[in-house]
XYZ file of N, CA and C in Angstrom:
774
model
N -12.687 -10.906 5.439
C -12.192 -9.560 5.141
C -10.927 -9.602 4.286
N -10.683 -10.505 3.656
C -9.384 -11.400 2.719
C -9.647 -10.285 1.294
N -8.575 -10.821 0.776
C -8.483 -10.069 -0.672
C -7.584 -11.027 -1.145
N -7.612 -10.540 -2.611
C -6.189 -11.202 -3.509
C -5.618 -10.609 -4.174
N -4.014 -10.759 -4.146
C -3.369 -9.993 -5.205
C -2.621 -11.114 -5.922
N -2.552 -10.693 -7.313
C -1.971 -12.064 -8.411
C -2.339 -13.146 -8.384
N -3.656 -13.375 -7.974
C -4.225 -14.818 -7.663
C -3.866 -16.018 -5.611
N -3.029 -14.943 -5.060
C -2.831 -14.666 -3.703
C -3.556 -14.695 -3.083
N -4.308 -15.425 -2.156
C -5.625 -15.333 -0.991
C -4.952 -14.669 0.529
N -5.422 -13.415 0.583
C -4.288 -12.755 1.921
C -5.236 -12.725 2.986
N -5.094 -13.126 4.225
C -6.240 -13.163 5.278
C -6.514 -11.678 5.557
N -5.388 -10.754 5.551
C -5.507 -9.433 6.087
C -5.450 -7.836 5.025
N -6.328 -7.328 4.962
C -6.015 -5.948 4.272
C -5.046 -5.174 4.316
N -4.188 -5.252 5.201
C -3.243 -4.861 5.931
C -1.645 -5.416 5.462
N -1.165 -4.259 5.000
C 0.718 -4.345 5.026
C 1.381 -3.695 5.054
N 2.566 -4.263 5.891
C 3.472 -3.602 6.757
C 4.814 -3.385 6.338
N 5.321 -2.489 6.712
C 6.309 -2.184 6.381
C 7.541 -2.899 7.499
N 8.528 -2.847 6.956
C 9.910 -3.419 8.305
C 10.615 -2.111 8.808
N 11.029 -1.601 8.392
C 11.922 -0.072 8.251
C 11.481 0.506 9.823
N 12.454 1.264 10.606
C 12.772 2.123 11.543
C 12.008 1.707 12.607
N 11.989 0.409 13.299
C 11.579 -0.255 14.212
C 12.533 0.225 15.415
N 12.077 0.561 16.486
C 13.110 0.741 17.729
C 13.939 -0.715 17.842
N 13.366 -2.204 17.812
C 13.960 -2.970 17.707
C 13.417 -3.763 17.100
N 14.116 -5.778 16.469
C 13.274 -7.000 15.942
C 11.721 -6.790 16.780
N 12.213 -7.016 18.105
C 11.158 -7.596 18.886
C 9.572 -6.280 19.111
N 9.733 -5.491 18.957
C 8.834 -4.584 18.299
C 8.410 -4.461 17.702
N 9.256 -4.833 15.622
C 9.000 -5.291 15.069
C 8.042 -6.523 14.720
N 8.741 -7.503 15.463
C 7.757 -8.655 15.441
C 6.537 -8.406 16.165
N 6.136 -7.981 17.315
C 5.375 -7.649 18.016
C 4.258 -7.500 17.158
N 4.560 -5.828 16.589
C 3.742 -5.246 15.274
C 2.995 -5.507 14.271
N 3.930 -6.604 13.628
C 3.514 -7.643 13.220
C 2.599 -8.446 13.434
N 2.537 -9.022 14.205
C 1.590 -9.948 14.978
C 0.314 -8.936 15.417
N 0.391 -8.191 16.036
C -0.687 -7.163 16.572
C -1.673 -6.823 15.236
N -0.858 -6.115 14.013
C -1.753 -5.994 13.027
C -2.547 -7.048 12.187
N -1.753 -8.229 12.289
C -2.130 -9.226 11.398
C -2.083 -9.237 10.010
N -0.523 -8.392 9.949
C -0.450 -8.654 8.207
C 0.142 -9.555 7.582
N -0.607 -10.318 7.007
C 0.153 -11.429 6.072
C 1.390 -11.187 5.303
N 1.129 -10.119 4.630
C 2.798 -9.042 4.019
C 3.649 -8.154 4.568
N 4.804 -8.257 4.554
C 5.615 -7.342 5.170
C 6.521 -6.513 3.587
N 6.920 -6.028 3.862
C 7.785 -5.220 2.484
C 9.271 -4.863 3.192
N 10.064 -5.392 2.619
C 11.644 -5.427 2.893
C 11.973 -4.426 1.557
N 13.100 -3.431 2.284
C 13.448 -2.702 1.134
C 14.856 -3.549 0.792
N 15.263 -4.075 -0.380
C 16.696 -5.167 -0.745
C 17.901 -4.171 -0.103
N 17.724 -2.982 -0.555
C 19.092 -2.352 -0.210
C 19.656 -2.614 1.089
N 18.477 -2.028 2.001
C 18.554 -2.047 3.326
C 19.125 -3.540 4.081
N 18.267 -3.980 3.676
C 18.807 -5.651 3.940
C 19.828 -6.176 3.667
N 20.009 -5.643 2.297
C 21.536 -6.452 1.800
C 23.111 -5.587 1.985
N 22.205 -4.563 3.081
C 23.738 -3.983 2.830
C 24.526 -4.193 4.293
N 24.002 -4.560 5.137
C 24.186 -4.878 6.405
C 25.054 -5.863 6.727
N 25.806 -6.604 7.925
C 26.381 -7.891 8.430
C 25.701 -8.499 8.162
N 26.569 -9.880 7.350
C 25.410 -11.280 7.166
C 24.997 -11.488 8.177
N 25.382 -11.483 9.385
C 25.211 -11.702 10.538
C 23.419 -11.110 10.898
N 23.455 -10.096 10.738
C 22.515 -9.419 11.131
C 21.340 -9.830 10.235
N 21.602 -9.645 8.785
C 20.273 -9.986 7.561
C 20.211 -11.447 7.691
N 20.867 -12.716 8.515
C 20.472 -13.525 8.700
C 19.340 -13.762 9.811
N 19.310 -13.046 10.920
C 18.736 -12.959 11.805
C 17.384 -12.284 11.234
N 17.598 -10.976 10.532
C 16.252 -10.764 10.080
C 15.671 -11.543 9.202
N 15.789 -12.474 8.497
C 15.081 -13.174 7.344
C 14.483 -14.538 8.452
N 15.444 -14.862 9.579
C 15.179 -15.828 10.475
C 14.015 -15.322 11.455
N 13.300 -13.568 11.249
C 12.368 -13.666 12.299
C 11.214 -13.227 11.532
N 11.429 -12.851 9.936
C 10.558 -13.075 9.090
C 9.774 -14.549 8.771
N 10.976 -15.585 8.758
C 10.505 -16.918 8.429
C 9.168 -17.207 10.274
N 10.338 -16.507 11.233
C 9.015 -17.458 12.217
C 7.798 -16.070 12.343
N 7.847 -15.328 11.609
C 5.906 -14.577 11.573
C 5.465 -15.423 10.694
N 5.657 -16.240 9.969
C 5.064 -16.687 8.476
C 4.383 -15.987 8.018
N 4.782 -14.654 7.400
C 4.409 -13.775 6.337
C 4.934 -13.710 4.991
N 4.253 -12.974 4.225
C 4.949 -13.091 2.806
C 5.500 -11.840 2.869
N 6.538 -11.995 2.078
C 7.937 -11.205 1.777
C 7.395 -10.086 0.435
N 7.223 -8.837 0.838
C 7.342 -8.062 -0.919
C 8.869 -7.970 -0.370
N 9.479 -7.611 -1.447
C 10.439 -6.944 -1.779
C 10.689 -5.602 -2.728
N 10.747 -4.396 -1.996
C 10.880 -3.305 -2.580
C 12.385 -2.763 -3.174
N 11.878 -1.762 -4.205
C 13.011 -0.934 -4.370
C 13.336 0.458 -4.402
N 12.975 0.446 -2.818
C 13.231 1.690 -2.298
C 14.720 2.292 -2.227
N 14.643 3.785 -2.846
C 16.195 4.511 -3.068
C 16.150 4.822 -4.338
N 15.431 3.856 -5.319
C 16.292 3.784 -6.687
C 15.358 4.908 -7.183
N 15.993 5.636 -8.323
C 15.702 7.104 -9.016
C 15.707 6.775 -10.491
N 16.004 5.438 -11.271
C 16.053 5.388 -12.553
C 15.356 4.099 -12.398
N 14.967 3.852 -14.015
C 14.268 2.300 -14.944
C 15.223 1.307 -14.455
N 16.551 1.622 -14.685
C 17.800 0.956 -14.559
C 18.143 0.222 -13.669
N 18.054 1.161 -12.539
C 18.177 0.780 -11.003
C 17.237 0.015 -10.694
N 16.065 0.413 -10.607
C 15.085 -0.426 -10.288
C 15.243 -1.437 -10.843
N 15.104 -2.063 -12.192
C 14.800 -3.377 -12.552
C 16.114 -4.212 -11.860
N 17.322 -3.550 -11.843
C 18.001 -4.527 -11.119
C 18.301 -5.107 -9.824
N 17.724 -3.754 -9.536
C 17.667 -4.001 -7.654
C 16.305 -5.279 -7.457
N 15.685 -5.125 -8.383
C 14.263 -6.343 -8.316
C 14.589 -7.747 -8.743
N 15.928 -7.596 -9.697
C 15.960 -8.747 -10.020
C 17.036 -9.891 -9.119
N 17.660 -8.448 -8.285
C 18.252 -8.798 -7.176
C 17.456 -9.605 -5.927
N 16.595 -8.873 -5.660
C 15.171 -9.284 -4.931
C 14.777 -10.465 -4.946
N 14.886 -11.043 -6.102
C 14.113 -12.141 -6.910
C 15.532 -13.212 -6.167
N 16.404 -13.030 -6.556
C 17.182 -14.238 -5.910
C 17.330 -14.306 -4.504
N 17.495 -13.199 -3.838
C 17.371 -13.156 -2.158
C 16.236 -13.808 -1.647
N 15.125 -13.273 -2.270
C 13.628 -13.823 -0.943
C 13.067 -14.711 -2.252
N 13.484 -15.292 -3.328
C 12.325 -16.208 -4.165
C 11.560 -16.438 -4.254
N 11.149 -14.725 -4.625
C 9.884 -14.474 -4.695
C 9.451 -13.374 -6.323
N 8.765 -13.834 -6.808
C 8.500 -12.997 -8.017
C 7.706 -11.440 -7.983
N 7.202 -11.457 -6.344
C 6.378 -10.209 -6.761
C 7.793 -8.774 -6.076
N 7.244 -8.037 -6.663
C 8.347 -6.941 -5.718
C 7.303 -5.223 -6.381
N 7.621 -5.136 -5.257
C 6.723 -3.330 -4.767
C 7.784 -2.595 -5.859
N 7.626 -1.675 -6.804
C 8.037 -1.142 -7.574
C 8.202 0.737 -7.417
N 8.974 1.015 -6.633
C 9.780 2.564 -6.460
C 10.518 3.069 -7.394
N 10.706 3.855 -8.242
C 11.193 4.696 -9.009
C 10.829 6.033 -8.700
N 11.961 6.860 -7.761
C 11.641 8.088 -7.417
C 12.104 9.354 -8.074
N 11.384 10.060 -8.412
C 11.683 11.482 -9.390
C 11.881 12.398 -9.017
N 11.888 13.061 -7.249
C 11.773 14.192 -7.005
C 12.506 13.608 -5.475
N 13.164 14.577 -5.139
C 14.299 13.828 -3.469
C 13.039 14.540 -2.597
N 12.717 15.762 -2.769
C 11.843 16.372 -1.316
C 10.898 15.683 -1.379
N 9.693 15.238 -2.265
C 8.742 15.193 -1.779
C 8.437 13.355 -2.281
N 9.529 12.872 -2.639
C 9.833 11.134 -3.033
C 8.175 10.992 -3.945
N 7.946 12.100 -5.045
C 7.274 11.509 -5.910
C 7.953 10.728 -7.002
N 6.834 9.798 -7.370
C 7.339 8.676 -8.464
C 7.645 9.533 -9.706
N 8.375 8.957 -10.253
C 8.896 9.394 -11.804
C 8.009 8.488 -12.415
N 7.111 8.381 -13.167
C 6.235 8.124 -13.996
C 6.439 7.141 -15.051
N 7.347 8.449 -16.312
C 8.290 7.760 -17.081
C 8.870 6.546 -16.950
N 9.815 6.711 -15.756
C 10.699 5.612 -15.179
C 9.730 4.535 -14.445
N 8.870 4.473 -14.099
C 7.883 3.826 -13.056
C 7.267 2.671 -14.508
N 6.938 3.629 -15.058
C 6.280 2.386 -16.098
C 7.274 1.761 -17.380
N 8.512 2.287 -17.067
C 9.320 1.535 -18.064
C 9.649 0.372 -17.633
N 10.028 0.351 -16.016
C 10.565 -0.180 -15.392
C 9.694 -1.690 -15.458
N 8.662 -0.985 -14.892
C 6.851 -2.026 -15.044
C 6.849 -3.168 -15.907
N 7.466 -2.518 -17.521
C 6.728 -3.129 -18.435
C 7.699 -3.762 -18.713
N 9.132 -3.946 -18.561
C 10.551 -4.380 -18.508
C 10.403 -5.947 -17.208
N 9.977 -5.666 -16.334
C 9.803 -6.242 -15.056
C 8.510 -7.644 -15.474
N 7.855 -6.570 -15.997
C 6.397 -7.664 -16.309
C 6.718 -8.729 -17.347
N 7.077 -8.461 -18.175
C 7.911 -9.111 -19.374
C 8.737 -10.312 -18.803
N 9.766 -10.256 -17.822
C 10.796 -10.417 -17.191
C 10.070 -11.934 -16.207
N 8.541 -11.616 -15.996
C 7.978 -12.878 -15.230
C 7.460 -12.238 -13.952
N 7.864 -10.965 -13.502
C 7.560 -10.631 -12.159
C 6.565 -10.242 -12.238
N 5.792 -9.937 -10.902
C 4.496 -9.689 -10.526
C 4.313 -8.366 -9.817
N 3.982 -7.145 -10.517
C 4.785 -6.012 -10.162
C 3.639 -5.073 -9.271
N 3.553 -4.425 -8.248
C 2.858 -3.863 -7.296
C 3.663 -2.525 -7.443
N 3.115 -1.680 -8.152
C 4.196 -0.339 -8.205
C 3.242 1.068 -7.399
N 4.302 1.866 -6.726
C 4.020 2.718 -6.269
C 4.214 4.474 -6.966
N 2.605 4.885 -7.077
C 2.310 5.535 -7.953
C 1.838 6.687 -7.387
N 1.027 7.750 -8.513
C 0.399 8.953 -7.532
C -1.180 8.736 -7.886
N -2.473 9.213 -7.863
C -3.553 8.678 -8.052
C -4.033 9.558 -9.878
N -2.738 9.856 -10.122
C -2.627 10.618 -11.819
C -3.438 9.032 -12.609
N -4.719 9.556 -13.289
C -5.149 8.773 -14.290
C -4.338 8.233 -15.409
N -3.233 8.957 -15.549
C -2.826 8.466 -17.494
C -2.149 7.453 -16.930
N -1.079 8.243 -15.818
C -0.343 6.581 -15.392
C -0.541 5.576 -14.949
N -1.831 5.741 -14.426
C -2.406 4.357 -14.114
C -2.752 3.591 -15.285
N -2.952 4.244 -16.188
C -3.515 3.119 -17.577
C -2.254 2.889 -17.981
N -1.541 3.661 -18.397
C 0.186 3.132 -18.790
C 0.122 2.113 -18.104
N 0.712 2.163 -16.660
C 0.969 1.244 -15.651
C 0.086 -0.446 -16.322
N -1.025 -0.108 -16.239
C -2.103 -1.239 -16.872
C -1.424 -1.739 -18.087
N -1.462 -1.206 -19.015
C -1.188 -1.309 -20.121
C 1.034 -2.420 -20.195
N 1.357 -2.109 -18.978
C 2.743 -2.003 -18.947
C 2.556 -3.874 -18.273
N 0.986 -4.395 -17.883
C 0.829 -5.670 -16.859
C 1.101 -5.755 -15.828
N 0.444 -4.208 -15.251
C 0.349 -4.036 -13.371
C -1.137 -4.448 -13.276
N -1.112 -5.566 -12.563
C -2.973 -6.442 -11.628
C -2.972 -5.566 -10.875
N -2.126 -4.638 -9.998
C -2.369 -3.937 -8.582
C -1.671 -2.782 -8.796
N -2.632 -1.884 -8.167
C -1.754 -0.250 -8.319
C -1.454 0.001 -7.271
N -0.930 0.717 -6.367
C -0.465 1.503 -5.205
C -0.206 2.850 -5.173
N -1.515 3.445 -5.432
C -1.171 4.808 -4.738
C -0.755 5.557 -3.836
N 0.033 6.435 -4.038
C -0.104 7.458 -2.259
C -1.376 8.189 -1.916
N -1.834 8.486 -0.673
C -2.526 8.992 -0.298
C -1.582 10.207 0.201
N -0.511 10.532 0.511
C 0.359 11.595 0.471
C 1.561 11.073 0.165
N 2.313 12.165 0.202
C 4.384 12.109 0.023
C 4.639 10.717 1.569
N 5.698 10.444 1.161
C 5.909 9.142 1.998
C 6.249 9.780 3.532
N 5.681 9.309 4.187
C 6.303 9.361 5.579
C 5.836 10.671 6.373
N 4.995 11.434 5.482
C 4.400 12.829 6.218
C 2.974 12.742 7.077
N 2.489 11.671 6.896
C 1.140 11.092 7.664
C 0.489 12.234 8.025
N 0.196 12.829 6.483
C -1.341 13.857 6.113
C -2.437 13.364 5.703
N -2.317 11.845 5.929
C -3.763 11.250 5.578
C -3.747 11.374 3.752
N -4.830 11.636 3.360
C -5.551 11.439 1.870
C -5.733 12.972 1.445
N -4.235 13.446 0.676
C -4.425 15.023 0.418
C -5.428 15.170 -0.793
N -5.727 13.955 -1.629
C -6.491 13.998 -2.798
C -7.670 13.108 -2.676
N -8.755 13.463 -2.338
C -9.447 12.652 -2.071
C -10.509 12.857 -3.392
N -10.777 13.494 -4.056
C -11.288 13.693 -5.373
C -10.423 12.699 -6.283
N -8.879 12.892 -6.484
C -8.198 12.162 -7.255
C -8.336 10.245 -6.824
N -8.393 10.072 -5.579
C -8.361 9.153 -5.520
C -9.727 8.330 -6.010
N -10.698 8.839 -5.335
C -12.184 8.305 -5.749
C -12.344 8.062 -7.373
N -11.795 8.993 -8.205
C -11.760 8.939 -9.559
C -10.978 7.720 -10.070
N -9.551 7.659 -9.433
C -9.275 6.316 -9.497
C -10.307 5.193 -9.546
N -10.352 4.820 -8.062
C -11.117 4.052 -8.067
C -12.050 3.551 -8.657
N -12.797 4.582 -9.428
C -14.352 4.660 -10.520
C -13.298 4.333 -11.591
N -12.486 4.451 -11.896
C -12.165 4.005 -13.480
C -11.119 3.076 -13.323
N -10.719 2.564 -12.399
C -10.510 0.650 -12.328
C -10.801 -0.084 -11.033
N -12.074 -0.061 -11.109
C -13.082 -1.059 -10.451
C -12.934 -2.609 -10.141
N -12.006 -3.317 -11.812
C -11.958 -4.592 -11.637
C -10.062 -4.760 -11.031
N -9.315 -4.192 -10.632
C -8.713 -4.739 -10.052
C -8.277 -4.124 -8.854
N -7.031 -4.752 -7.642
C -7.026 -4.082 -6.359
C -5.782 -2.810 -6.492
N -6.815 -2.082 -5.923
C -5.696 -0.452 -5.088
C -5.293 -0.550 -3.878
N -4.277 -0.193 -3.628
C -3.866 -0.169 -2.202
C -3.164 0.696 -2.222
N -3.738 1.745 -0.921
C -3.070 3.162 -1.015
C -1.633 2.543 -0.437
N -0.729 3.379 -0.286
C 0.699 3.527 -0.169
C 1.157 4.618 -0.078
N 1.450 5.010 1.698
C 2.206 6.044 1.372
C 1.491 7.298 1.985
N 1.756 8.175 3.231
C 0.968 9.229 3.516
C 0.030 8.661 4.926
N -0.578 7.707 5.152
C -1.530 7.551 6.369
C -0.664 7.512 7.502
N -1.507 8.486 8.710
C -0.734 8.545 9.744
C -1.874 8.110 10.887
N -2.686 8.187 10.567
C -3.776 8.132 12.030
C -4.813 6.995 11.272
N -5.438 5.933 11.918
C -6.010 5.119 11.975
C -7.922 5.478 11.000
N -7.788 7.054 11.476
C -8.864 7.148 11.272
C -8.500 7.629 9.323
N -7.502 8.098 8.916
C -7.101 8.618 7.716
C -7.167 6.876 7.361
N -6.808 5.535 7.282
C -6.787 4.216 7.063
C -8.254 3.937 6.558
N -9.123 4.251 7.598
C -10.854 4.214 7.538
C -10.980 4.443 6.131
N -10.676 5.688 6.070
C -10.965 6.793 5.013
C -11.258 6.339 3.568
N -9.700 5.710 3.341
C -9.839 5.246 2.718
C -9.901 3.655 2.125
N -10.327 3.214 3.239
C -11.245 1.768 2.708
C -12.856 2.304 2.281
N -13.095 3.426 3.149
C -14.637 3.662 3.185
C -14.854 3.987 0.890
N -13.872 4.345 1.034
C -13.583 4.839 -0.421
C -13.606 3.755 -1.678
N -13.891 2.693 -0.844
C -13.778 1.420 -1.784
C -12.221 0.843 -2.294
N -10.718 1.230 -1.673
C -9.568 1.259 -1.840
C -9.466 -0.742 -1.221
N -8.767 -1.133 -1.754
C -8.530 -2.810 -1.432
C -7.804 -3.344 -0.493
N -6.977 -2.192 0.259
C -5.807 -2.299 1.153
C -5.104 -0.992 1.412
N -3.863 -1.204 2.760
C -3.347 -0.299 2.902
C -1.781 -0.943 3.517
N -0.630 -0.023 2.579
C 0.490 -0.414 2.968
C 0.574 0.626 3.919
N 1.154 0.138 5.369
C 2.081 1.241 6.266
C 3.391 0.659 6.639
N 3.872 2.121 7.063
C 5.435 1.819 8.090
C 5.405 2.460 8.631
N 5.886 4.172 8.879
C 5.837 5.320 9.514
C 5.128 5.317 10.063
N 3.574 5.220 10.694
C 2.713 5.471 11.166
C 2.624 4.818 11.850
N 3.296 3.131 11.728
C 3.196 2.678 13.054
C 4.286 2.671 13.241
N 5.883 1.918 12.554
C 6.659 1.880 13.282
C 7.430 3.782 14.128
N 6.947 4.771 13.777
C 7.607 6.044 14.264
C 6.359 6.060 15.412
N 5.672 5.568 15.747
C 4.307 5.959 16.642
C 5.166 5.383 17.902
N 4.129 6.254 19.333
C 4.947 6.119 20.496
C 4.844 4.431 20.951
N 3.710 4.241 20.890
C 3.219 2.699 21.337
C 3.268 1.938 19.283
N 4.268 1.568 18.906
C 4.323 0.628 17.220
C 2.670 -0.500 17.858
N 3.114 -1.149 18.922
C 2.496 -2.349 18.751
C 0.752 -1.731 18.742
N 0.588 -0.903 19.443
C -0.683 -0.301 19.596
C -1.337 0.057 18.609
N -0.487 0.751 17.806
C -0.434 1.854 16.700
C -0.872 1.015 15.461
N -0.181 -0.227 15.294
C -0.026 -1.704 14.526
C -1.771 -2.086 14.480
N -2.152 -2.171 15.722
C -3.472 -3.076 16.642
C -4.974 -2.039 15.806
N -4.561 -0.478 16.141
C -5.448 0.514 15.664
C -5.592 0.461 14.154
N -4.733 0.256 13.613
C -4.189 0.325 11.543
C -5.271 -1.025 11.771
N -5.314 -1.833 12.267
C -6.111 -3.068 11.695
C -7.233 -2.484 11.824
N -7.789 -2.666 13.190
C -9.396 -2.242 13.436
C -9.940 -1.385 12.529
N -8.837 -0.174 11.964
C -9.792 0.794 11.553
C -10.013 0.323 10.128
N -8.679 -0.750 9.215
C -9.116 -0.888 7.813
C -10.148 -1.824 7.901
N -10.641 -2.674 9.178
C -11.727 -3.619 9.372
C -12.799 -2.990 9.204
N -13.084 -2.187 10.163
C -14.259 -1.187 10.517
C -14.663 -0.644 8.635
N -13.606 0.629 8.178
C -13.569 1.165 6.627
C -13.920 0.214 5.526
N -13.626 -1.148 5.330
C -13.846 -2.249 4.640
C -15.611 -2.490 5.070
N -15.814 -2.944 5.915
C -16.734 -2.629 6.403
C -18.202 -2.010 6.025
N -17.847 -1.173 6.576
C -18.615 0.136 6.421
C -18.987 0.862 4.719
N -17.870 0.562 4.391
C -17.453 0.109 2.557
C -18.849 -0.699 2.007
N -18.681 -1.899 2.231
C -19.300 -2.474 1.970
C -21.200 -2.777 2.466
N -21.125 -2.214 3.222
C -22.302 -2.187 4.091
C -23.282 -0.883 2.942
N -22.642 -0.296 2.369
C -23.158 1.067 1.193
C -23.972 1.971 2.253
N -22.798 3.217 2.309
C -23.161 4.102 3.227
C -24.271 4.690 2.416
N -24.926 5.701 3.400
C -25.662 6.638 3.027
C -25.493 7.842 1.681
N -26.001 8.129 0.474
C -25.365 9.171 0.053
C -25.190 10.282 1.081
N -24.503 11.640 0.795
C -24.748 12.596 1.353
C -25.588 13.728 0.402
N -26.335 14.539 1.505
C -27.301 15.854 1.203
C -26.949 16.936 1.631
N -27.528 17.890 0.571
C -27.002 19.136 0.803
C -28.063 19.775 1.878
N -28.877 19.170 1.723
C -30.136 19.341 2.783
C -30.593 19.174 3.855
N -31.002 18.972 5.035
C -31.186 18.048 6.466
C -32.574 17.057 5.859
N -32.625 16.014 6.125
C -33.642 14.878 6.323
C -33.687 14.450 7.499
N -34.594 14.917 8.281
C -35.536 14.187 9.654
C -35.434 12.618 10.002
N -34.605 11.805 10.801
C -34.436 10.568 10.587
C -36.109 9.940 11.452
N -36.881 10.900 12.123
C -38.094 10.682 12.908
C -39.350 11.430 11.649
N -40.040 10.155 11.489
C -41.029 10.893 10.382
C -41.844 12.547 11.438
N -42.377 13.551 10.201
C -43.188 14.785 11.178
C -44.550 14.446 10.695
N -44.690 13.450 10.110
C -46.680 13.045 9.495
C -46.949 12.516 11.001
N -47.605 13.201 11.347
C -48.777 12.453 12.605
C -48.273 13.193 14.028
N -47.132 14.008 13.853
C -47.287 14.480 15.300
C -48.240 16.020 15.704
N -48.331 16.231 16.676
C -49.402 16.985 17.305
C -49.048 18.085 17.085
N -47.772 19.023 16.489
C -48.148 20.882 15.866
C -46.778 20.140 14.764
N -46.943 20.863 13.544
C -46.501 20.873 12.412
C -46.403 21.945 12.114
C-alpha cells in the first residue's frame, strides 16, 4: 500500500502532522498508531523555542524513525518562504520541504502568485518541493511547470475538518495529472472524509487537526490509517460506476410472476 514521492519508497499513505499535541508522548503514540513514515515540522515553531526543548523534540523524532518534511507554515510572501526553507534545509538535512505561502489570514488560502514563485526559486535552488495548493487547474500546471513531482491540495481551509468541499474540482485534478502523486492537505476531519478521497484515486493524505485536536489523538491516528487503507483499496479494486437508474443485483429471467 507504499507510494513514492521524489523517487522515496514510503511504507505508509499516511502523514502527519506534529503541531498541538496535548503532549511528546501522545505525539509519539500517534505516530506509531498511524504508521506514518512522514511527519511535517513547521521550522518556525521549532526553532523558536528553548534549545532545550527543540532538542528533545528532534531526539523523539530521531527514535520514531520517520522522515522529517519541513514546512513553512506562517509565511505570506515568495520571500519568506524561500528562506524559511532554506533555513529548513540546514536544521533537518533534508532537501524536501512542504511549501506554504499564505494569501488570505481567515480562510489560510494559498497565494498562488507567491506559491509558484517561490516553487520555481526553490526548485532551481536543488530542493524537492511538495507545495500546498487549492485544486485550481492553472496553478497546478504553473506549479508543474515551476518542477513540483507532487501537488498537495486542500480538500478544505486548514483546520476546519469539512472533509472535501470540492469534490468536482478535485476529481478534475486528478484526470488531468494522472502521472504524478496528489496528496490532499488540509480540511479532513473524520476518517470517513480520508476514504473519500483515496476512493478518488488521490495518492495520500497529510493530517494534524483531525487527529492531534480529536478526543482520543492515538485512536483518531489508528482510524486516519484504516480508512486511507480501506479508500486506496477500494480505489483500486475499480468501483462500480454509478446509475441514474436501479439495476436488480438478483437476475428476474426465470422467476415464477414477472
Amino acid at each position: 500500500m507504499g507510494f513514492s514521492l521524489y523517487g522515496v519508497e514510503l511504507a505508509s499513505r499516511l502523514l502527519l502532522g506534529t503541531a498541538q499535541y496535548p503532549s511528546p508522548a501522545v505525539l509519539a503514540d500517534a505516530v506509531r498508531a498511524s504508521s506514518a513514515g512522514v511527519v511535517t515540522v513547521s521550522v518556525r515553531r521549532e526553532t523558536g523555542g528553548a534549545a532545550s526543548g527543540q532538542q528533545r523534540f528532534f531526539a523523539l523524532l530521531g527514535e520514531l524513525g520517520v522522515r522529517v518534511l519541513p514546512n513553512t507554515a506562517g509565511c505570506h510572501s515568495a520571500r519568506e518562504a524561500i528562506a524559511t526553507a532554506q533555513m529548513a534545509r540546514e536544521i533537518f538535512e533534508t532537501d524536501w520541504i512542504k511549501l506554504e505561502v499564505i494569501g488570505e489570514a481567515d480562510t489560510l488560502h494559498p497565494d498562488p502568485f507567491g506559491l509558484v514563485e517561490a516553487a520555481r526559486e526553490l526548485t532551481a535552488d536543488g530542493f524537492r518541493v511538495l507545495p500546498y495548493c487549492t485544486e485550481d487547474l492553472v496553478t497546478a500546471a504553473h506549479l508543474r511547470d515551476a518542477g513540483c513531482e507532487v501537488l498537495m491540495p486542500w480538500g478544505a481551509p486548514i483546520g476546519t475538518g469539512r472533509g472535501l468541499n470540492n469534490v468536482y474540482g478535485l476529481r478534475a485534478l486528478r484526470a488531468h495529472h494522472p502521472d504524478i502523486p496528489l496528496i490532499v492537505d488540509a480540511g479532513i476531519g473524520l476518517p470517513s472524509h480520508a476514504a473519500a478521497a483515496m476512493e478518488l484515486g488521490f495518492d495520500g493524505i497529510l493530517l494534524n487537526t483531525a487527529v492531534a485536536g480529536a478526543g482520543d489523538p492515538v485512536a483518531m491516528a489508528r482510524a486516519m490509517a484504516l480508512a486511507i487503507e480501506a479508500g486506496r483499496a477500494g480505489f483500486e479494486a475499480g468501483p462500480v460506476p454509478m446509475r441514474d437508474m436501479a439495476a436488480p443485483s438478483t437476475p428476474v429471467l426465470g422467476t415464477p410472476f414477472q
